Short mmCIF file of C-alpha atoms in Angstrom, two decimals:
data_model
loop_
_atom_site.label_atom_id
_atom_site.label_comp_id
_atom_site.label_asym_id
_atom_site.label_seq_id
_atom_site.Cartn_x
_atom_site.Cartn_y
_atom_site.Cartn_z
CA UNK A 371 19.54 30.14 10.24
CA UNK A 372 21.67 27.30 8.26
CA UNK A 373 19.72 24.09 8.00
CA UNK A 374 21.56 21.70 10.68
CA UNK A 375 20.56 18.33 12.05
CA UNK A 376 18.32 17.40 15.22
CA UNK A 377 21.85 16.48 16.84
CA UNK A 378 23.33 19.90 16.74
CA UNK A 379 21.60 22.64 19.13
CA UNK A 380 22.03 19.33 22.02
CA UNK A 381 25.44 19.13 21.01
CA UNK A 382 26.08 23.06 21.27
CA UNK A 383 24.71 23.07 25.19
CA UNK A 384 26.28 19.87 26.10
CA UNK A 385 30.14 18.02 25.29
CA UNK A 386 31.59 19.31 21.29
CA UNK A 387 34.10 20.84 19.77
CA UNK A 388 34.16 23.59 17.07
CA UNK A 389 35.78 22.24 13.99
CA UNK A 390 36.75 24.79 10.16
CA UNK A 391 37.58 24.25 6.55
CA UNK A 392 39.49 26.44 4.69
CA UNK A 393 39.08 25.97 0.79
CA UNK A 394 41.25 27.34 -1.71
CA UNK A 395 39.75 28.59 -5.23
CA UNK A 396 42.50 29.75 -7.00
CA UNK A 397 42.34 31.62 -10.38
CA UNK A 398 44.45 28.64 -12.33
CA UNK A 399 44.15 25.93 -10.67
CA UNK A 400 42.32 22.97 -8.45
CA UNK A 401 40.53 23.84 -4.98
CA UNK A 402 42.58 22.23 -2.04
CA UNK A 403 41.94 22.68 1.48
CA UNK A 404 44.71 24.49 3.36
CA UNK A 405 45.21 23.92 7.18
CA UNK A 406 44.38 26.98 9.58
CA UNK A 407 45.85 28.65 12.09
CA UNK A 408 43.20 31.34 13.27
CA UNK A 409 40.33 32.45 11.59
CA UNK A 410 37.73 35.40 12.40
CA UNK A 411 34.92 36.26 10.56
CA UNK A 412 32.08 39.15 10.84
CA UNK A 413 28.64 39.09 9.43
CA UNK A 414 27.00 42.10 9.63
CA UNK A 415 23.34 43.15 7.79
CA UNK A 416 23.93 46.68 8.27
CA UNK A 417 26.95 46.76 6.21
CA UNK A 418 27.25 46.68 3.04
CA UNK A 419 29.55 43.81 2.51
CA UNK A 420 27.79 41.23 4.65
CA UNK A 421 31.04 38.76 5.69
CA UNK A 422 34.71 39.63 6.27
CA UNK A 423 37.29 37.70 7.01
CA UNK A 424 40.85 37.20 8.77
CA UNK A 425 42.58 33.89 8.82
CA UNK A 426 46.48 33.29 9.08
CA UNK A 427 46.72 29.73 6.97
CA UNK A 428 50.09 27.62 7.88
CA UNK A 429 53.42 28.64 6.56
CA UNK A 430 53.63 26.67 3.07
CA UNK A 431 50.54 27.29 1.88
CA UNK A 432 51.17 27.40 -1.79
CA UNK A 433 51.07 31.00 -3.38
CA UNK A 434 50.49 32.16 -6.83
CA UNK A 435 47.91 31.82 -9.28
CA UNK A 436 47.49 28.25 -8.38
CA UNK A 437 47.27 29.30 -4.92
CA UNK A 438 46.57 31.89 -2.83
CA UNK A 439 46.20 35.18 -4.55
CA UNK A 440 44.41 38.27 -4.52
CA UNK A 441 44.37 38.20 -8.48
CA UNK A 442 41.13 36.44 -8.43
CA UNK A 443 41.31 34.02 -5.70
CA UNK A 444 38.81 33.23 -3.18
CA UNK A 445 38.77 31.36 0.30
CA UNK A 446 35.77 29.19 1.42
CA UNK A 447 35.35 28.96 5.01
CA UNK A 448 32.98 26.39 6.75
CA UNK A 449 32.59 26.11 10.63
CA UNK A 450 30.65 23.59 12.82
CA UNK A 451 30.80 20.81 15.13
CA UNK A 452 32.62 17.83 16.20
CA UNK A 453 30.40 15.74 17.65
CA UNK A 454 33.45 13.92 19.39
CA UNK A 455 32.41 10.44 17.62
CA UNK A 456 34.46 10.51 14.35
CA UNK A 457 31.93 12.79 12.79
CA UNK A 458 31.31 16.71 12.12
CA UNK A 459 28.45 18.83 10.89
CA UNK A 460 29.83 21.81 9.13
CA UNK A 461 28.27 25.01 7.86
CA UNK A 462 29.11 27.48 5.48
CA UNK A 463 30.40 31.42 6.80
CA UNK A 464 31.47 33.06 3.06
CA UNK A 465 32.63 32.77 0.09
CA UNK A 466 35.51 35.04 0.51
CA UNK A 467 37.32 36.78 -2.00
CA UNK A 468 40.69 37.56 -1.13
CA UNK A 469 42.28 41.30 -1.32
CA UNK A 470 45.15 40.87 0.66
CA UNK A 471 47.81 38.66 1.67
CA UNK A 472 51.02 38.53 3.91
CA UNK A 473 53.49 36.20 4.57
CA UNK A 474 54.78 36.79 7.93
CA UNK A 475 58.38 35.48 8.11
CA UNK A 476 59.80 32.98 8.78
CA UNK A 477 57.22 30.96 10.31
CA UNK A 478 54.24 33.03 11.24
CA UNK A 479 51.68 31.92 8.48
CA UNK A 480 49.85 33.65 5.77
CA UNK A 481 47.58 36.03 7.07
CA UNK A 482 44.56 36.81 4.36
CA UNK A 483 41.92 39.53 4.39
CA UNK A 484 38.47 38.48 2.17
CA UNK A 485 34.77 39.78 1.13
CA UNK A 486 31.77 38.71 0.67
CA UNK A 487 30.29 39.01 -2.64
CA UNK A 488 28.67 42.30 -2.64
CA UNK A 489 32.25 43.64 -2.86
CA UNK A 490 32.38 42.36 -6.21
CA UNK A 491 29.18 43.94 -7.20
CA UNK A 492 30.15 47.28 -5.66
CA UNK A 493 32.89 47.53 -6.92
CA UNK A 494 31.49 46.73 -10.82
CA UNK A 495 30.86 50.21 -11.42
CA UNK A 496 28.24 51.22 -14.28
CA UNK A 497 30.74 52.49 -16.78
CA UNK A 498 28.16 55.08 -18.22
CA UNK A 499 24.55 56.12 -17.15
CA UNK A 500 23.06 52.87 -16.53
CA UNK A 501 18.86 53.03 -17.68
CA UNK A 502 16.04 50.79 -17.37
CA UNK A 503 12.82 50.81 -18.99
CA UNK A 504 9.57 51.24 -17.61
CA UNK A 505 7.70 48.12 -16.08
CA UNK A 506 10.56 46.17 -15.38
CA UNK A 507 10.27 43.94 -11.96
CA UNK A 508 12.75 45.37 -9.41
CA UNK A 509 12.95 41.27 -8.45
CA UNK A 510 14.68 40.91 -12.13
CA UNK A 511 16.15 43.51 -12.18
CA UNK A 512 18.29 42.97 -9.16
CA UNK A 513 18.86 39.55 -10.36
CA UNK A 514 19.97 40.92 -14.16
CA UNK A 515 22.79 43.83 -11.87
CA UNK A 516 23.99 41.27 -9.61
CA UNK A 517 24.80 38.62 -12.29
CA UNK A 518 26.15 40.48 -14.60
CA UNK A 519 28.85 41.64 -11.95
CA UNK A 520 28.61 37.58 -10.72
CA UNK A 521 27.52 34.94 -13.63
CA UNK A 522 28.17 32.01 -11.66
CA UNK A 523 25.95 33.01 -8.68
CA UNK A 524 22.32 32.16 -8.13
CA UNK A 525 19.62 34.73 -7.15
CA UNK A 526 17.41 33.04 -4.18
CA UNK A 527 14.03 34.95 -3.89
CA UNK A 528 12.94 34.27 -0.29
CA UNK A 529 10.09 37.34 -1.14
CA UNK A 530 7.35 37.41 -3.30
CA UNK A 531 7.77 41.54 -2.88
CA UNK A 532 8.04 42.88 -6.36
CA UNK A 533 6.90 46.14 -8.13
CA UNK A 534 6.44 47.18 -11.50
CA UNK A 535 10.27 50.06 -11.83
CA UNK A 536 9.53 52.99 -14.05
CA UNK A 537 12.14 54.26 -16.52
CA UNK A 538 15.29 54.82 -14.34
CA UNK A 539 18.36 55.94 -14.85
CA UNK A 540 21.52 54.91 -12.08
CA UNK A 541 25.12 56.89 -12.27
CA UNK A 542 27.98 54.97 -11.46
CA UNK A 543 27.08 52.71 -8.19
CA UNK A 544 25.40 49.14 -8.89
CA UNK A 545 25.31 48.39 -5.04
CA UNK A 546 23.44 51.57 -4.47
CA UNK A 547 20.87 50.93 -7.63
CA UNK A 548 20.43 46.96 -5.63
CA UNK A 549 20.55 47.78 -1.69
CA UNK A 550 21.26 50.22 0.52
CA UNK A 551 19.86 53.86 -0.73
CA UNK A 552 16.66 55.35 -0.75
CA UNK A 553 16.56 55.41 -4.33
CA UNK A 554 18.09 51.45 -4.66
CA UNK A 555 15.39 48.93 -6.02
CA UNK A 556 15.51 46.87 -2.60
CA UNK A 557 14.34 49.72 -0.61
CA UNK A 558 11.60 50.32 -2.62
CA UNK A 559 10.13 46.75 -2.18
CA UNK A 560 10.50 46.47 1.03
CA UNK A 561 13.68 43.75 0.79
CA UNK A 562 17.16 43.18 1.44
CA UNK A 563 20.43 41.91 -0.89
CA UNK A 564 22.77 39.76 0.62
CA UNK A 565 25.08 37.01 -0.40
CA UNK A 566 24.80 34.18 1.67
CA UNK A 567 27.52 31.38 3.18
CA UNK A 568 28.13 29.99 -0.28
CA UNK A 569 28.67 33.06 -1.60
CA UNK A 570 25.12 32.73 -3.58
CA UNK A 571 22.78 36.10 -3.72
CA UNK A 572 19.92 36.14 -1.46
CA UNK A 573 16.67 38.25 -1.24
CA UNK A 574 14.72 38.50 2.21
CA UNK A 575 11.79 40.78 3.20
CA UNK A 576 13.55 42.96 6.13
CA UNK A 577 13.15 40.77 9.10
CA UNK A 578 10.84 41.79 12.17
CA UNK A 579 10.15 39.92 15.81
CA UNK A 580 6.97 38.35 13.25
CA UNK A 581 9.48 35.91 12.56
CA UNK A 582 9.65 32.96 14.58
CA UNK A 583 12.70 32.52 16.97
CA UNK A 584 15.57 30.30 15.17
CA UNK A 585 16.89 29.61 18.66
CA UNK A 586 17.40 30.00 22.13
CA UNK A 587 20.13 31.74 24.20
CA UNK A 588 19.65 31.13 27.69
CA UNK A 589 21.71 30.73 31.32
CA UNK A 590 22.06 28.12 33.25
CA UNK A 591 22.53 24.49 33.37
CA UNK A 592 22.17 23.74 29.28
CA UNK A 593 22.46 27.05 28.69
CA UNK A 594 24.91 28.75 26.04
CA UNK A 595 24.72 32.24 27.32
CA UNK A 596 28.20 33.79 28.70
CA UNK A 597 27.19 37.58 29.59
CA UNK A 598 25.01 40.07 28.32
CA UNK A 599 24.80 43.80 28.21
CA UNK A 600 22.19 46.64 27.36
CA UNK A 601 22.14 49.86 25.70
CA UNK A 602 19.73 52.30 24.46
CA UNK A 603 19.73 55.27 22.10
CA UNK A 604 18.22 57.43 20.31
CA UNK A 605 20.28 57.98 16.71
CA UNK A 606 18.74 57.01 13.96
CA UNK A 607 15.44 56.44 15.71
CA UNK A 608 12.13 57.25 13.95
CA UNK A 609 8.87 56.29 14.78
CA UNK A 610 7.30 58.34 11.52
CA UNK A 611 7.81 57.36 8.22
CA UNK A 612 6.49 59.85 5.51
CA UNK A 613 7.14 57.86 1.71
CA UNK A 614 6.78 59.77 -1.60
CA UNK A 615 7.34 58.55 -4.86
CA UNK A 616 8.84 61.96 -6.04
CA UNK A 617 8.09 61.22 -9.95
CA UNK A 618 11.45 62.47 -11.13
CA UNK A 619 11.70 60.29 -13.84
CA UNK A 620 7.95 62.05 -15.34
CA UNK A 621 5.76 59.71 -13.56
CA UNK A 622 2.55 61.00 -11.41
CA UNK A 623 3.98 61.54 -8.11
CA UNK A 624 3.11 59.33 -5.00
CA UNK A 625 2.01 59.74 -1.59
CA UNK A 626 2.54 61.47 1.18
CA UNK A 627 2.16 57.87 2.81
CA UNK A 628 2.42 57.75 6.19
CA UNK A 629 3.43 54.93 8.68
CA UNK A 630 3.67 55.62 12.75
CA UNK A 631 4.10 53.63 15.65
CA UNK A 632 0.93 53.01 17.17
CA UNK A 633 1.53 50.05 19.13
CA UNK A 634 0.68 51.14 22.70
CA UNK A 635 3.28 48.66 24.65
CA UNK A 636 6.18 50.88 22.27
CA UNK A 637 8.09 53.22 24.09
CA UNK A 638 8.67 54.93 20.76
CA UNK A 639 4.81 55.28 20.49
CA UNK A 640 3.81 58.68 18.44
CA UNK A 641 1.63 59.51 21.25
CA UNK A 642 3.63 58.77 23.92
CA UNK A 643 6.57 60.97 25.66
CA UNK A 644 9.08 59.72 23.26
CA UNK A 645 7.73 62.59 21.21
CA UNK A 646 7.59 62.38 17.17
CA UNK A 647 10.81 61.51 15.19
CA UNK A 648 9.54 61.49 11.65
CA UNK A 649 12.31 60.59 8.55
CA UNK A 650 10.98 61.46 5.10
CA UNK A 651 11.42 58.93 2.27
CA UNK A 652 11.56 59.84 -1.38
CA UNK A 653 12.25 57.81 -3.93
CA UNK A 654 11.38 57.88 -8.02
CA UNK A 655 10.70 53.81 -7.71
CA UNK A 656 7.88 54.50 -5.79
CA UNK A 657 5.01 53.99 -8.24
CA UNK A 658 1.90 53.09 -6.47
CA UNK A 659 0.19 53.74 -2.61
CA UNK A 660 0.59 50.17 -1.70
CA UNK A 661 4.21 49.89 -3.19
CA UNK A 662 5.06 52.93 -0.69
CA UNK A 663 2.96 51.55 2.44
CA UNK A 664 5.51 48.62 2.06
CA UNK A 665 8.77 50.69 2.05
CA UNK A 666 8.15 52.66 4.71
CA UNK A 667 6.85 49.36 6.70
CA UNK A 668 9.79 47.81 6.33
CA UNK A 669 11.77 51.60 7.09
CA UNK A 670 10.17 51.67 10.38
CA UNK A 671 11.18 48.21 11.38
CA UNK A 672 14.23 48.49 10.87
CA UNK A 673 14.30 52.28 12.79
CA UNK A 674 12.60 51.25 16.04
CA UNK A 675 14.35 48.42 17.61
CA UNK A 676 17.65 50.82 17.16
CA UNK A 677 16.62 52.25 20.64
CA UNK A 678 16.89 48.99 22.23
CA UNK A 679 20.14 46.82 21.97
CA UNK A 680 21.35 43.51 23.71
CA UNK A 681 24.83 42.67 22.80
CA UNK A 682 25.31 39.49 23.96
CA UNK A 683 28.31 36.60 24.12
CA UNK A 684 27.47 33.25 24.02
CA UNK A 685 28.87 29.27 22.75
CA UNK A 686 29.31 29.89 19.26
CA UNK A 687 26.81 28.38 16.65
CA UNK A 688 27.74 29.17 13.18
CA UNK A 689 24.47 28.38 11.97
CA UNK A 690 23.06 31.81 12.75
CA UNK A 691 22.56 34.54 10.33
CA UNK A 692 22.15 38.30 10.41
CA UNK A 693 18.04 38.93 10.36
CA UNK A 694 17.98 35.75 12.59
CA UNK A 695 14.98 36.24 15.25
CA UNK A 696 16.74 34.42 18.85
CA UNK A 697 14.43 34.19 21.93
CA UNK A 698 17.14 35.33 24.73
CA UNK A 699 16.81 34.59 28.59
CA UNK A 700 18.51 36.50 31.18
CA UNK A 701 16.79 36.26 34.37
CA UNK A 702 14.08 38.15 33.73
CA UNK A 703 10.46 37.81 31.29
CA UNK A 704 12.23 35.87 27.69
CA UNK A 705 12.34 38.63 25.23
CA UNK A 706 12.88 38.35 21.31
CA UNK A 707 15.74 39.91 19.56
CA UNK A 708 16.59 40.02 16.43
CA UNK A 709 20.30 39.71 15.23
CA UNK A 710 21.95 42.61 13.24
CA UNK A 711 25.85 41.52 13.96
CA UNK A 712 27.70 38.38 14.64
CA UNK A 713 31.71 37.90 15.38
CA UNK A 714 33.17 34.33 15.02
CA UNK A 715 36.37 33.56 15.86
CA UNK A 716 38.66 30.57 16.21
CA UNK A 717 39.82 31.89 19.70
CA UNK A 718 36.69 33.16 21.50
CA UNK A 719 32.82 33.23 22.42
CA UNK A 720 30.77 34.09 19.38
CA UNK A 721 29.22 37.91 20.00
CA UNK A 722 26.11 39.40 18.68
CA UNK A 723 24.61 42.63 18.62
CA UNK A 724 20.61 42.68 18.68
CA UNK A 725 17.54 44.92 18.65
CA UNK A 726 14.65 44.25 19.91
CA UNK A 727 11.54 46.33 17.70
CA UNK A 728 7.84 47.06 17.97
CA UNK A 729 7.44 47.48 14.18
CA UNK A 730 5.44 44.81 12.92
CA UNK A 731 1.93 44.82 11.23
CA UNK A 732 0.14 45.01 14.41
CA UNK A 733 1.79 48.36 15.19
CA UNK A 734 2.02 50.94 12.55
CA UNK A 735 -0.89 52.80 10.58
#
């Protein structure tokens, strides 16, 4: 969750307004703020591209390359709150660069379409075989691929995960040697890649219900909850992780390492009726026994919680982030839930889609 004040969480339950800032970076030129007219944005840590964006800005927005433009120019959006006393508290939802634009004639706007970051990095494509010596730190290494695609961004470790890489060799896809394969550097540490509201590269151990609760959603007088729904299913659900480090790059092989839900409140329990739903893991980054117990920790964390979802709509606070733990109330015992999707818009409830896991350090051997 963004860093906000004592004053906003009161203000979100109670009398406010929500308030936005569109900046314009142009390619050749100075940033200005241009005046919306709608504005939707997704954040999503399943995705690859974290944010997206839609906003239609107001007709007369100035165009070009000292403008808006899709040949290198970027919109930075920032929600919050009026506090309805002269003053706002705003916080940052992308650094968007923009890939399409359309005037809508005569007086309907300019609609845009933007990305986060990771777009950029994706699509900097290795222009030849891309390899890396042995004992490299996967930590600096990610930093070294996503700066040389970005070399104005920072690279916040919020880890200390890290692991010795041997000699590797990647194709063509930089995102997929960062995040988001079983053979990208991430995965093998046990961490995730995203850029954040500034547009600024973070690194994050994958988040579990260990994390403390960022905030409440609740019914009632105070409250900020609108509705809520359940689901449950079974895709992509695994409560066995088997990790090998498959030594394809002439390294001594690794594993079998196994990780299983033990925890005997899970319904996905290995001994239980859910049955066993093991997903193998192989991966030439995998170097040492501890380096796989990690990765296929953080693999079954993120599998579990899949089988139980709360999608919820609520008063929007745009200080939440994907990953965010949120303690949610419905009637029933409080349960924790942790966010994988949020929807912001300048014309409805904020929505969320949430898991709630058993895969924490308590509950897999």
């Amino acid at each position: 969750m963004w860093p906000v004040s004592r004053r906003w969480d009161p203000a979100l339950r109670h009398a406010h307004r929500m308030t936005a800032r569109a900046t314009i970076l142009p390619p050749a030129g100075a940033p200005f703020t241009a005046r919306l007219l709608s504005w939707s944005v997704t954040a999503d840590r399943t995705a690859q591209t974290r944010r997206t964006l839609q906003a239609t800005l107001a007709p007369g927005t100035r165009q070009g390359l000292d403008g808006v433009t899709v040949r290198g120019g970027y919109l930075q959006l920032d929600v919050g709150v009026d506090y309805l006393d002269g003053s706002q508290e705003l916080v940052p939802q992308g650094l968007f660069r923009l890939d399409s634009e359309d005037a809508e004639r005569p007086d309907g706007g300019l609609a845009v379409q933007g990305y986060g970051r990771e777009r950029i990095v994706a699509d900097d494509k290795f222009l030849a075989p891309r390899t890396e010596p042995a004992n490299s730190s996967a930590l600096d290494l990610i930093e070294t691929l996503l700066t040389e695609s970005v070399p104005t961004a920072t690279v916040h470790r919020r880890t200390t995960r890290d692991a010795a890489v041997p000699r590797t060799t990647w194709e063509r896809e930089r995102w997929e040697a960062i995040d988001g394969t079983d053979a990208s550097l991430a995965r093998s540490i046990g961490v995730e890649v995203w850029a954040d509201g500034r547009g600024q590269f973070v690194v994050t151990a994958v988040p579990t219900l260990a994390d403390s609760p960022v905030w409440t959603v609740d019914e009632g007088a105070g409250g900020v909850l609108i509705k809520a729904s359940r689901s449950s299913s079974t895709e992509g659900v695994n409560n066995i992780i088997v990790a090998v480090g498959d030594g394809a790059n002439g390294s001594t092989p690794v594993g079998p390492l196994i990780v299983r839900d033990t925890d005997p409140t899970s319904p996905t329990r290995v001994d239980g009726p859910f049955g066993r739903r093991p997903r193998f893991y192989s991966s030439p980054l995998l170097t040492t026994l501890a380096q796989a117990d990690t990765a296929a920790r953080s693999l079954l964390a993120n599998s579990l919680g899949l089988a139980s979802g709360l999608s919820f709509t609520a008063v929007p606070n745009p200080a939440l982030e994907p990953g965010d733990v949120v303690l949610v109330k419905t009637g029933g015992p409080a349960e924790l839930h942790i966010i994988d999707k949020i929807t912001l818009s300048s014309t409805s409830a904020m929505t969320c889609e949430t898991r709630s896991t058993k895969a924490d350090e308590g509950g897999a051997t």
